[in-house]
Amino acid sequence: TSQNVTRKVAVAVIGAGTAGQNAFRQAKKNVEDVIIINDGFWTTTCITVGCMPSKLLIAAADRAHDAKHSTEFGVTATVQIDGKKVMERVRAERQHFASYIEKQVASWPDDSKISGRAYINKHGLIEVNNELIQADKIIIATGSSTSIPDGWEKKLGDTILTSDTVFELTDLPQSMAVIGAGAIGLELAQAFTRLGVKVTVFNRVKGVAGLKDDDINNKAIDCLSRELTMHLGSKIIDVGQQLDKNTDESAHKKCTAAFIDYEDSAGDLQQWHGDYVLVATGRRNNIAELGVENLGVELDDKNRPKNLDKKTGKIGDLDVYIVGDANANLPLLHVASDEGFSAGSMVCGNKKDAYIRPPATPFSIVFSTPQIVNVGMSLPDIQADSTLEYVIGKVSFDNQGRSRVMGVNCGLLHIYGCKKTDRILGASMVAPDAEYIGHILAMAITNDLSIKDMLDTPFYHPTILEGLRTALHDVQNLMEIPYQALDTQQNNS
């Protein structure tokens, strides 16, 4: 095969999203012979179909919601929502953010960039377009795609949407079903609801946002269901399209509507019908058809690479790195960024100066209202470790001062503290301003701050963050109770 090789390089990066671009830039600092191969757009999932367009939609939704729900403050307003302008701004601002990445990619040498779909053949060579490339080291950063149940695309046709296509809507629809109550499903369902779309959320489990603390999950459902129609614990039997009797053909030229046959939580058969079905059942890594097994990479039954170093993405003893959403470790932008940076450093000869970022403290945010945040260890993980003596400090936001002043008083925070070390193990919350509470707790865990260290920090009055202090005080007070007595007390509560 060697005589067929058209190019030899030191490093090949496959995929040009957040992780791939970071890896390429970092490797390029120390190695001349680096190429990056990409199939599709040269921006990132976050900017094109993820974090940024969804936050732009949420920003419009929040403006509409605040204007419509201000009568309790003695402020009355009439709100008109121009769906076309809402979606135009989402795309225009998205392009503004994307333009910075496009400029950066344009500045890279042309001979370092290849547009095309890569495949790794049985000789470990990269086939792309008409080239056969031999790389000493390979960084795989092929990202993820939306996960759609088998057969749904054919059955739903033009009425199916995913987070990859929803932002291309030119106007707001009248109605929509959202399948999945994870981060993407909740954020988009609430945003479209606030913009006047009749939204129904379906989720097979009686939970939202993957919350693992039952009390926080129940509180999140309580807060969100005041605004959202949610069928939790429902089972979808079938989906499809049917003739829409309410369509004005001359105005819309659309005569089909989507339908969903489902079994509700009581076991009764029901039917939903409306304009669109938005599938938000998660994303899958794009690795199955890449040929990584030809490099000696083993995948598990969910296409996740085995023997993965979570700091650098390195696979065992191989000169192969799988980073970002492609490794399905933690598909979050800041994790992808760190993994790409670390892998790009590792492939350089100068290991002494290579800065390998440590694995980040687990941290996730759902930008619903109220926000849902998890930091550090989850409650089940803590409970599974018999050596940990833990306490749960709590605060309700239902009557918290500043939250009540602002009319956003719905929420609950749990902080899991370790009795032996006076440290925070983790936290889970549904709360106003939870993104800031989460950042403070992530900083405390990362920098090994004690509960005392945190309570020695000033908390300004009146702020929502004072709720954090209340929960920390609760942790501190519970630490003083003997663990056996506390164990009985916590189980009874």
PDB file of N, CA, C and O in Angstrom, residues 222-292:
ATOM      1  N   ASP A 222     -42.467  20.600  39.126  1.00  0.00           N
ATOM      2  CA  ASP A 222     -43.430  21.548  39.705  1.00  0.00           C
ATOM      3  C   ASP A 222     -43.265  22.935  39.078  1.00  0.00           C
ATOM      4  O   ASP A 222     -44.236  23.548  38.613  1.00  0.00           O
ATOM      5  N   CYS A 223     -42.025  23.431  39.037  1.00  0.00           N
ATOM      6  CA  CYS A 223     -41.782  24.784  38.504  1.00  0.00           C
ATOM      7  C   CYS A 223     -42.083  24.866  37.010  1.00  0.00           C
ATOM      8  O   CYS A 223     -42.727  25.810  36.550  1.00  0.00           O
ATOM      9  N   LEU A 224     -41.621  23.872  36.251  1.00  0.00           N
ATOM     10  CA  LEU A 224     -41.749  23.924  34.790  1.00  0.00           C
ATOM     11  C   LEU A 224     -43.179  23.665  34.313  1.00  0.00           C
ATOM     12  O   LEU A 224     -43.618  24.239  33.318  1.00  0.00           O
ATOM     13  N   SER A 225     -43.902  22.795  35.031  1.00  0.00           N
ATOM     14  CA  SER A 225     -45.242  22.448  34.555  1.00  0.00           C
ATOM     15  C   SER A 225     -46.255  23.571  34.781  1.00  0.00           C
ATOM     16  O   SER A 225     -47.376  23.504  34.299  1.00  0.00           O
ATOM     17  N   ARG A 226     -45.855  24.635  35.482  1.00  0.00           N
ATOM     18  CA  ARG A 226     -46.720  25.809  35.590  1.00  0.00           C
ATOM     19  C   ARG A 226     -46.844  26.497  34.226  1.00  0.00           C
ATOM     20  O   ARG A 226     -47.765  27.269  33.985  1.00  0.00           O
ATOM     21  N   GLU A 227     -45.876  26.211  33.372  1.00  0.00           N
ATOM     22  CA  GLU A 227     -45.825  26.855  32.057  1.00  0.00           C
ATOM     23  C   GLU A 227     -45.921  25.845  30.914  1.00  0.00           C
ATOM     24  O   GLU A 227     -46.479  26.128  29.866  1.00  0.00           O
ATOM     25  N   LEU A 228     -45.332  24.652  31.126  1.00  0.00           N
ATOM     26  CA  LEU A 228     -45.238  23.662  30.057  1.00  0.00           C
ATOM     27  C   LEU A 228     -46.267  22.552  30.217  1.00  0.00           C
ATOM     28  O   LEU A 228     -46.534  22.109  31.333  1.00  0.00           O
ATOM     29  N   THR A 229     -46.802  22.079  29.086  1.00  0.00           N
ATOM     30  CA  THR A 229     -47.627  20.870  29.082  1.00  0.00           C
ATOM     31  C   THR A 229     -46.692  19.691  28.880  1.00  0.00           C
ATOM     32  O   THR A 229     -46.059  19.564  27.824  1.00  0.00           O
ATOM     33  N   MET A 230     -46.577  18.829  29.897  1.00  0.00           N
ATOM     34  CA  MET A 230     -45.628  17.720  29.818  1.00  0.00           C
ATOM     35  C   MET A 230     -46.326  16.392  30.091  1.00  0.00           C
ATOM     36  O   MET A 230     -47.049  16.258  31.074  1.00  0.00           O
ATOM     37  N   HIS A 231     -46.106  15.436  29.202  1.00  0.00           N
ATOM     38  CA  HIS A 231     -46.588  14.066  29.416  1.00  0.00           C
ATOM     39  C   HIS A 231     -45.378  13.225  29.798  1.00  0.00           C
ATOM     40  O   HIS A 231     -44.703  12.644  28.941  1.00  0.00           O
ATOM     41  N   LEU A 232     -45.083  13.197  31.096  1.00  0.00           N
ATOM     42  CA  LEU A 232     -43.940  12.434  31.584  1.00  0.00           C
ATOM     43  C   LEU A 232     -44.374  10.999  31.859  1.00  0.00           C
ATOM     44  O   LEU A 232     -45.513  10.746  32.235  1.00  0.00           O
ATOM     45  N   GLY A 233     -43.449  10.059  31.656  1.00  0.00           N
ATOM     46  CA  GLY A 233     -43.804   8.651  31.842  1.00  0.00           C
ATOM     47  C   GLY A 233     -44.728   8.151  30.751  1.00  0.00           C
ATOM     48  O   GLY A 233     -45.514   7.218  30.951  1.00  0.00           O
ATOM     49  N   SER A 234     -44.667   8.785  29.565  1.00  0.00           N
ATOM     50  CA  SER A 234     -45.520   8.373  28.445  1.00  0.00           C
ATOM     51  C   SER A 234     -44.723   7.508  27.468  1.00  0.00           C
ATOM     52  O   SER A 234     -43.502   7.615  27.381  1.00  0.00           O
ATOM     53  N   LYS A 235     -45.428   6.660  26.753  1.00  0.00           N
ATOM     54  CA  LYS A 235     -44.778   5.759  25.798  1.00  0.00           C
ATOM     55  C   LYS A 235     -45.363   6.009  24.411  1.00  0.00           C
ATOM     56  O   LYS A 235     -46.579   5.893  24.206  1.00  0.00           O
ATOM     57  N   ILE A 236     -44.490   6.386  23.475  1.00  0.00           N
ATOM     58  CA  ILE A 236     -44.967   6.660  22.107  1.00  0.00           C
ATOM     59  C   ILE A 236     -45.134   5.344  21.348  1.00  0.00           C
ATOM     60  O   ILE A 236     -44.206   4.536  21.261  1.00  0.00           O
ATOM     61  N   ILE A 237     -46.342   5.135  20.826  1.00  0.00           N
ATOM     62  CA  ILE A 237     -46.659   3.900  20.096  1.00  0.00           C
ATOM     63  C   ILE A 237     -46.344   4.062  18.608  1.00  0.00           C
ATOM     64  O   ILE A 237     -45.784   3.179  17.978  1.00  0.00           O
ATOM     65  N   ASP A 238     -46.752   5.212  18.044  1.00  0.00           N
ATOM     66  CA  ASP A 238     -46.562   5.430  16.603  1.00  0.00           C
ATOM     67  C   ASP A 238     -46.565   6.926  16.302  1.00  0.00           C
ATOM     68  O   ASP A 238     -47.099   7.728  17.087  1.00  0.00           O
ATOM     69  N   VAL A 239     -45.960   7.272  15.174  1.00  0.00           N
ATOM     70  CA  VAL A 239     -45.981   8.655  14.684  1.00  0.00           C
ATOM     71  C   VAL A 239     -46.305   8.627  13.196  1.00  0.00           C
ATOM     72  O   VAL A 239     -46.153   7.595  12.540  1.00  0.00           O
ATOM     73  N   GLY A 240     -46.737   9.773  12.668  1.00  0.00           N
ATOM     74  CA  GLY A 240     -47.010   9.821  11.234  1.00  0.00           C
ATOM     75  C   GLY A 240     -47.627  11.152  10.838  1.00  0.00           C
ATOM     76  O   GLY A 240     -47.606  12.115  11.604  1.00  0.00           O
ATOM     77  N   GLN A 241     -48.171  11.174   9.624  1.00  0.00           N
ATOM     78  CA  GLN A 241     -48.829  12.381   9.111  1.00  0.00           C
ATOM     79  C   GLN A 241     -50.254  12.039   8.717  1.00  0.00           C
ATOM     80  O   GLN A 241     -50.544  10.915   8.328  1.00  0.00           O
ATOM     81  N   GLN A 242     -51.121  13.028   8.827  1.00  0.00           N
ATOM     82  CA  GLN A 242     -52.508  12.846   8.404  1.00  0.00           C
ATOM     83  C   GLN A 242     -53.003  14.140   7.791  1.00  0.00           C
ATOM     84  O   GLN A 242     -52.381  15.197   7.960  1.00  0.00           O
ATOM     85  N   LEU A 243     -54.103  14.051   7.087  1.00  0.00           N
ATOM     86  CA  LEU A 243     -54.678  15.248   6.476  1.00  0.00           C
ATOM     87  C   LEU A 243     -55.111  16.213   7.564  1.00  0.00           C
ATOM     88  O   LEU A 243     -55.759  15.820   8.532  1.00  0.00           O
ATOM     89  N   ASP A 244     -54.703  17.467   7.420  1.00  0.00           N
ATOM     90  CA  ASP A 244     -55.068  18.498   8.402  1.00  0.00           C
ATOM     91  C   ASP A 244     -56.355  19.180   7.938  1.00  0.00           C
ATOM     92  O   ASP A 244     -56.367  19.931   6.980  1.00  0.00           O
ATOM     93  N   LYS A 245     -57.448  18.889   8.652  1.00  0.00           N
ATOM     94  CA  LYS A 245     -58.755  19.432   8.249  1.00  0.00           C
ATOM     95  C   LYS A 245     -58.835  20.943   8.444  1.00  0.00           C
ATOM     96  O   LYS A 245     -59.685  21.614   7.862  1.00  0.00           O
ATOM     97  N   ASN A 246     -57.966  21.490   9.296  1.00  0.00           N
ATOM     98  CA  ASN A 246     -58.054  22.926   9.603  1.00  0.00           C
ATOM     99  C   ASN A 246     -57.206  23.794   8.672  1.00  0.00           C
ATOM    100  O   ASN A 246     -57.143  24.993   8.825  1.00  0.00           O
ATOM    101  N   THR A 247     -56.531  23.182   7.713  1.00  0.00           N
ATOM    102  CA  THR A 247     -55.628  23.952   6.871  1.00  0.00           C
ATOM    103  C   THR A 247     -56.382  24.764   5.825  1.00  0.00           C
ATOM    104  O   THR A 247     -57.256  24.242   5.138  1.00  0.00           O
ATOM    105  N   ASP A 248     -56.022  26.034   5.730  1.00  0.00           N
ATOM    106  CA  ASP A 248     -56.522  26.885   4.643  1.00  0.00           C
ATOM    107  C   ASP A 248     -55.535  26.717   3.495  1.00  0.00           C
ATOM    108  O   ASP A 248     -54.442  27.269   3.510  1.00  0.00           O
ATOM    109  N   GLU A 249     -55.904  25.898   2.514  1.00  0.00           N
ATOM    110  CA  GLU A 249     -54.963  25.529   1.454  1.00  0.00           C
ATOM    111  C   GLU A 249     -54.413  26.742   0.708  1.00  0.00           C
ATOM    112  O   GLU A 249     -53.251  26.800   0.372  1.00  0.00           O
ATOM    113  N   SER A 250     -55.261  27.741   0.479  1.00  0.00           N
ATOM    114  CA  SER A 250     -54.814  28.899  -0.294  1.00  0.00           C
ATOM    115  C   SER A 250     -53.747  29.691   0.460  1.00  0.00           C
ATOM    116  O   SER A 250     -52.841  30.260  -0.131  1.00  0.00           O
ATOM    117  N   ALA A 251     -53.858  29.703   1.788  1.00  0.00           N
ATOM    118  CA  ALA A 251     -52.905  30.493   2.587  1.00  0.00           C
ATOM    119  C   ALA A 251     -51.631  29.717   2.875  1.00  0.00           C
ATOM    120  O   ALA A 251     -50.542  30.256   2.812  1.00  0.00           O
ATOM    121  N   HIS A 252     -51.765  28.429   3.183  1.00  0.00           N
ATOM    122  CA  HIS A 252     -50.603  27.676   3.675  1.00  0.00           C
ATOM    123  C   HIS A 252     -50.029  26.677   2.662  1.00  0.00           C
ATOM    124  O   HIS A 252     -48.850  26.371   2.712  1.00  0.00           O
ATOM    125  N   LYS A 253     -50.887  26.166   1.780  1.00  0.00           N
ATOM    126  CA  LYS A 253     -50.477  25.127   0.836  1.00  0.00           C
ATOM    127  C   LYS A 253     -49.845  23.955   1.586  1.00  0.00           C
ATOM    128  O   LYS A 253     -48.865  23.373   1.153  1.00  0.00           O
ATOM    129  N   LYS A 254     -50.395  23.661   2.759  1.00  0.00           N
ATOM    130  CA  LYS A 254     -49.874  22.551   3.545  1.00  0.00           C
ATOM    131  C   LYS A 254     -51.070  21.795   4.084  1.00  0.00           C
ATOM    132  O   LYS A 254     -51.836  22.325   4.879  1.00  0.00           O
ATOM    133  N   CYS A 255     -51.231  20.582   3.645  1.00  0.00           N
ATOM    134  CA  CYS A 255     -52.452  19.857   3.991  1.00  0.00           C
ATOM    135  C   CYS A 255     -52.203  18.696   4.935  1.00  0.00           C
ATOM    136  O   CYS A 255     -53.082  17.877   5.157  1.00  0.00           O
ATOM    137  N   THR A 256     -50.993  18.577   5.461  1.00  0.00           N
ATOM    138  CA  THR A 256     -50.723  17.478   6.378  1.00  0.00           C
ATOM    139  C   THR A 256     -50.332  18.007   7.746  1.00  0.00           C
ATOM    140  O   THR A 256     -49.763  19.086   7.873  1.00  0.00           O
ATOM    141  N   ALA A 257     -50.690  17.246   8.757  1.00  0.00           N
ATOM    142  CA  ALA A 257     -50.281  17.542  10.129  1.00  0.00           C
ATOM    143  C   ALA A 257     -49.630  16.285  10.696  1.00  0.00           C
ATOM    144  O   ALA A 257     -49.869  15.181  10.215  1.00  0.00           O
ATOM    145  N   ALA A 258     -48.797  16.484  11.696  1.00  0.00           N
ATOM    146  CA  ALA A 258     -48.162  15.340  12.346  1.00  0.00           C
ATOM    147  C   ALA A 258     -49.093  14.788  13.418  1.00  0.00           C
ATOM    148  O   ALA A 258     -49.906  15.512  13.984  1.00  0.00           O
ATOM    149  N   PHE A 259     -48.978  13.481  13.664  1.00  0.00           N
ATOM    150  CA  PHE A 259     -49.705  12.914  14.802  1.00  0.00           C
ATOM    151  C   PHE A 259     -48.791  11.990  15.597  1.00  0.00           C
ATOM    152  O   PHE A 259     -47.810  11.459  15.075  1.00  0.00           O
ATOM    153  N   ILE A 260     -49.124  11.849  16.878  1.00  0.00           N
ATOM    154  CA  ILE A 260     -48.402  10.934  17.763  1.00  0.00           C
ATOM    155  C   ILE A 260     -49.444  10.120  18.523  1.00  0.00           C
ATOM    156  O   ILE A 260     -50.303  10.680  19.202  1.00  0.00           O
ATOM    157  N   ASP A 261     -49.377   8.800  18.380  1.00  0.00           N
ATOM    158  CA  ASP A 261     -50.192   7.913  19.213  1.00  0.00           C
ATOM    159  C   ASP A 261     -49.339   7.521  20.408  1.00  0.00           C
ATOM    160  O   ASP A 261     -48.209   7.050  20.240  1.00  0.00           O
ATOM    161  N   TYR A 262     -49.865   7.729  21.608  1.00  0.00           N
ATOM    162  CA  TYR A 262     -49.060   7.432  22.792  1.00  0.00           C
ATOM    163  C   TYR A 262     -49.910   6.862  23.920  1.00  0.00           C
ATOM    164  O   TYR A 262     -51.129   7.009  23.948  1.00  0.00           O
ATOM    165  N   GLU A 263     -49.208   6.195  24.826  1.00  0.00           N
ATOM    166  CA  GLU A 263     -49.823   5.661  26.036  1.00  0.00           C
ATOM    167  C   GLU A 263     -49.418   6.607  27.157  1.00  0.00           C
ATOM    168  O   GLU A 263     -48.228   6.838  27.373  1.00  0.00           O
ATOM    169  N   ASP A 264     -50.381   7.194  27.858  1.00  0.00           N
ATOM    170  CA  ASP A 264     -50.032   8.139  28.925  1.00  0.00           C
ATOM    171  C   ASP A 264     -49.574   7.391  30.180  1.00  0.00           C
ATOM    172  O   ASP A 264     -49.553   6.156  30.206  1.00  0.00           O
ATOM    173  N   SER A 265     -49.218   8.135  31.220  1.00  0.00           N
ATOM    174  CA  SER A 265     -48.646   7.504  32.412  1.00  0.00           C
ATOM    175  C   SER A 265     -49.647   6.598  33.126  1.00  0.00           C
ATOM    176  O   SER A 265     -49.262   5.714  33.897  1.00  0.00           O
ATOM    177  N   ALA A 266     -50.936   6.788  32.830  1.00  0.00           N
ATOM    178  CA  ALA A 266     -51.961   5.927  33.436  1.00  0.00           C
ATOM    179  C   ALA A 266     -52.217   4.677  32.596  1.00  0.00           C
ATOM    180  O   ALA A 266     -53.008   3.802  32.976  1.00  0.00           O
ATOM    181  N   GLY A 267     -51.563   4.598  31.418  1.00  0.00           N
ATOM    182  CA  GLY A 267     -51.732   3.431  30.552  1.00  0.00           C
ATOM    183  C   GLY A 267     -52.836   3.582  29.521  1.00  0.00           C
ATOM    184  O   GLY A 267     -53.154   2.631  28.795  1.00  0.00           O
ATOM    185  N   ASP A 268     -53.445   4.775  29.426  1.00  0.00           N
ATOM    186  CA  ASP A 268     -54.520   5.003  28.449  1.00  0.00           C
ATOM    187  C   ASP A 268     -53.949   5.467  27.109  1.00  0.00           C
ATOM    188  O   ASP A 268     -52.979   6.238  27.064  1.00  0.00           O
ATOM    189  N   LEU A 269     -54.558   5.025  26.017  1.00  0.00           N
ATOM    190  CA  LEU A 269     -54.118   5.417  24.676  1.00  0.00           C
ATOM    191  C   LEU A 269     -54.640   6.805  24.330  1.00  0.00           C
ATOM    192  O   LEU A 269     -55.818   7.101  24.544  1.00  0.00           O
ATOM    193  N   GLN A 270     -53.752   7.664  23.807  1.00  0.00           N
ATOM    194  CA  GLN A 270     -54.107   9.042  23.465  1.00  0.00           C
ATOM    195  C   GLN A 270     -53.505   9.387  22.106  1.00  0.00           C
ATOM    196  O   GLN A 270     -52.621   8.686  21.611  1.00  0.00           O
ATOM    197  N   GLN A 271     -53.991  10.508  21.526  1.00  0.00           N
ATOM    198  CA  GLN A 271     -53.377  10.991  20.290  1.00  0.00           C
ATOM    199  C   GLN A 271     -53.125  12.502  20.370  1.00  0.00           C
ATOM    200  O   GLN A 271     -53.958  13.254  20.864  1.00  0.00           O
ATOM    201  N   TRP A 272     -51.933  12.892  19.911  1.00  0.00           N
ATOM    202  CA  TRP A 272     -51.601  14.311  19.760  1.00  0.00           C
ATOM    203  C   TRP A 272     -51.496  14.588  18.272  1.00  0.00           C
ATOM    204  O   TRP A 272     -51.035  13.729  17.501  1.00  0.00           O
ATOM    205  N   HIS A 273     -51.906  15.779  17.840  1.00  0.00           N
ATOM    206  CA  HIS A 273     -51.636  16.175  16.451  1.00  0.00           C
ATOM    207  C   HIS A 273     -51.319  17.663  16.401  1.00  0.00           C
ATOM    208  O   HIS A 273     -51.839  18.460  17.188  1.00  0.00           O
ATOM    209  N   GLY A 274     -50.444  18.050  15.488  1.00  0.00           N
ATOM    210  CA  GLY A 274     -50.031  19.445  15.358  1.00  0.00           C
ATOM    211  C   GLY A 274     -49.093  19.627  14.179  1.00  0.00           C
ATOM    212  O   GLY A 274     -48.952  18.730  13.335  1.00  0.00           O
ATOM    213  N   ASP A 275     -48.450  20.779  14.127  1.00  0.00           N
ATOM    214  CA  ASP A 275     -47.645  21.137  12.946  1.00  0.00           C
ATOM    215  C   ASP A 275     -46.334  20.356  12.824  1.00  0.00           C
ATOM    216  O   ASP A 275     -45.977  19.879  11.756  1.00  0.00           O
ATOM    217  N   TYR A 276     -45.593  20.289  13.928  1.00  0.00           N
ATOM    218  CA  TYR A 276     -44.247  19.697  13.861  1.00  0.00           C
ATOM    219  C   TYR A 276     -43.962  18.798  15.056  1.00  0.00           C
ATOM    220  O   TYR A 276     -44.522  18.999  16.146  1.00  0.00           O
ATOM    221  N   VAL A 277     -43.066  17.840  14.842  1.00  0.00           N
ATOM    222  CA  VAL A 277     -42.543  17.009  15.933  1.00  0.00           C
ATOM    223  C   VAL A 277     -41.046  17.278  16.021  1.00  0.00           C
ATOM    224  O   VAL A 277     -40.288  16.978  15.088  1.00  0.00           O
ATOM    225  N   LEU A 278     -40.629  17.892  17.126  1.00  0.00           N
ATOM    226  CA  LEU A 278     -39.211  18.190  17.350  1.00  0.00           C
ATOM    227  C   LEU A 278     -38.605  17.049  18.169  1.00  0.00           C
ATOM    228  O   LEU A 278     -38.978  16.841  19.330  1.00  0.00           O
ATOM    229  N   VAL A 279     -37.702  16.305  17.565  1.00  0.00           N
ATOM    230  CA  VAL A 279     -37.070  15.170  18.244  1.00  0.00           C
ATOM    231  C   VAL A 279     -35.835  15.669  18.985  1.00  0.00           C
ATOM    232  O   VAL A 279     -34.875  16.130  18.369  1.00  0.00           O
ATOM    233  N   ALA A 280     -35.895  15.573  20.314  1.00  0.00           N
ATOM    234  CA  ALA A 280     -34.769  16.034  21.152  1.00  0.00           C
ATOM    235  C   ALA A 280     -34.367  14.906  22.095  1.00  0.00           C
ATOM    236  O   ALA A 280     -34.304  15.070  23.306  1.00  0.00           O
ATOM    237  N   THR A 281     -34.104  13.744  21.486  1.00  0.00           N
ATOM    238  CA  THR A 281     -33.793  12.549  22.278  1.00  0.00           C
ATOM    239  C   THR A 281     -32.289  12.326  22.384  1.00  0.00           C
ATOM    240  O   THR A 281     -31.821  11.199  22.522  1.00  0.00           O
ATOM    241  N   GLY A 282     -31.526  13.410  22.312  1.00  0.00           N
ATOM    242  CA  GLY A 282     -30.075  13.306  22.490  1.00  0.00           C
ATOM    243  C   GLY A 282     -29.311  13.271  21.182  1.00  0.00           C
ATOM    244  O   GLY A 282     -29.885  13.338  20.092  1.00  0.00           O
ATOM    245  N   ARG A 283     -27.990  13.157  21.313  1.00  0.00           N
ATOM    246  CA  ARG A 283     -27.099  13.124  20.153  1.00  0.00           C
ATOM    247  C   ARG A 283     -26.205  11.890  20.256  1.00  0.00           C
ATOM    248  O   ARG A 283     -25.913  11.408  21.350  1.00  0.00           O
ATOM    249  N   ARG A 284     -25.782  11.391  19.096  1.00  0.00           N
ATOM    250  CA  ARG A 284     -24.875  10.246  19.055  1.00  0.00           C
ATOM    251  C   ARG A 284     -23.567  10.658  18.408  1.00  0.00           C
ATOM    252  O   ARG A 284     -23.561  11.445  17.458  1.00  0.00           O
ATOM    253  N   ASN A 285     -22.472  10.072  18.908  1.00  0.00           N
ATOM    254  CA  ASN A 285     -21.170  10.423  18.317  1.00  0.00           C
ATOM    255  C   ASN A 285     -21.046   9.882  16.888  1.00  0.00           C
ATOM    256  O   ASN A 285     -21.560   8.815  16.565  1.00  0.00           O
ATOM    257  N   ASN A 286     -20.368  10.677  16.045  1.00  0.00           N
ATOM    258  CA  ASN A 286     -20.180  10.307  14.634  1.00  0.00           C
ATOM    259  C   ASN A 286     -18.884   9.497  14.484  1.00  0.00           C
ATOM    260  O   ASN A 286     -17.856  10.033  14.108  1.00  0.00           O
ATOM    261  N   ILE A 287     -18.941   8.228  14.810  1.00  0.00           N
ATOM    262  CA  ILE A 287     -17.696   7.454  14.759  1.00  0.00           C
ATOM    263  C   ILE A 287     -17.895   6.086  14.125  1.00  0.00           C
ATOM    264  O   ILE A 287     -16.947   5.465  13.663  1.00  0.00           O
ATOM    265  N   ALA A 288     -19.153   5.648  14.043  1.00  0.00           N
ATOM    266  CA  ALA A 288     -19.456   4.270  13.636  1.00  0.00           C
ATOM    267  C   ALA A 288     -18.903   3.914  12.256  1.00  0.00           C
ATOM    268  O   ALA A 288     -18.407   2.811  12.055  1.00  0.00           O
ATOM    269  N   GLU A 289     -18.969   4.834  11.292  1.00  0.00           N
ATOM    270  CA  GLU A 289     -18.571   4.482   9.916  1.00  0.00           C
ATOM    271  C   GLU A 289     -17.230   5.083   9.510  1.00  0.00           C
ATOM    272  O   GLU A 289     -16.907   5.182   8.328  1.00  0.00           O
ATOM    273  N   LEU A 290     -16.435   5.463  10.504  1.00  0.00           N
ATOM    274  CA  LEU A 290     -15.157   6.118  10.225  1.00  0.00           C
ATOM    275  C   LEU A 290     -14.031   5.115   9.973  1.00  0.00           C
ATOM    276  O   LEU A 290     -13.027   5.433   9.332  1.00  0.00           O
ATOM    277  N   GLY A 291     -14.199   3.887  10.499  1.00  0.00           N
ATOM    278  CA  GLY A 291     -13.149   2.875  10.330  1.00  0.00           C
ATOM    279  C   GLY A 291     -12.105   2.901  11.430  1.00  0.00           C
ATOM    280  O   GLY A 291     -10.980   2.435  11.233  1.00  0.00           O
ATOM    281  N   VAL A 292     -12.437   3.421  12.619  1.00  0.00           N
ATOM    282  CA  VAL A 292     -11.448   3.519  13.704  1.00  0.00           C
ATOM    283  C   VAL A 292     -10.954   2.141  14.155  1.00  0.00           C
ATOM    284  O   VAL A 292      -9.846   2.009  14.663  1.00  0.00           O
TER     285      VAL A 292
END
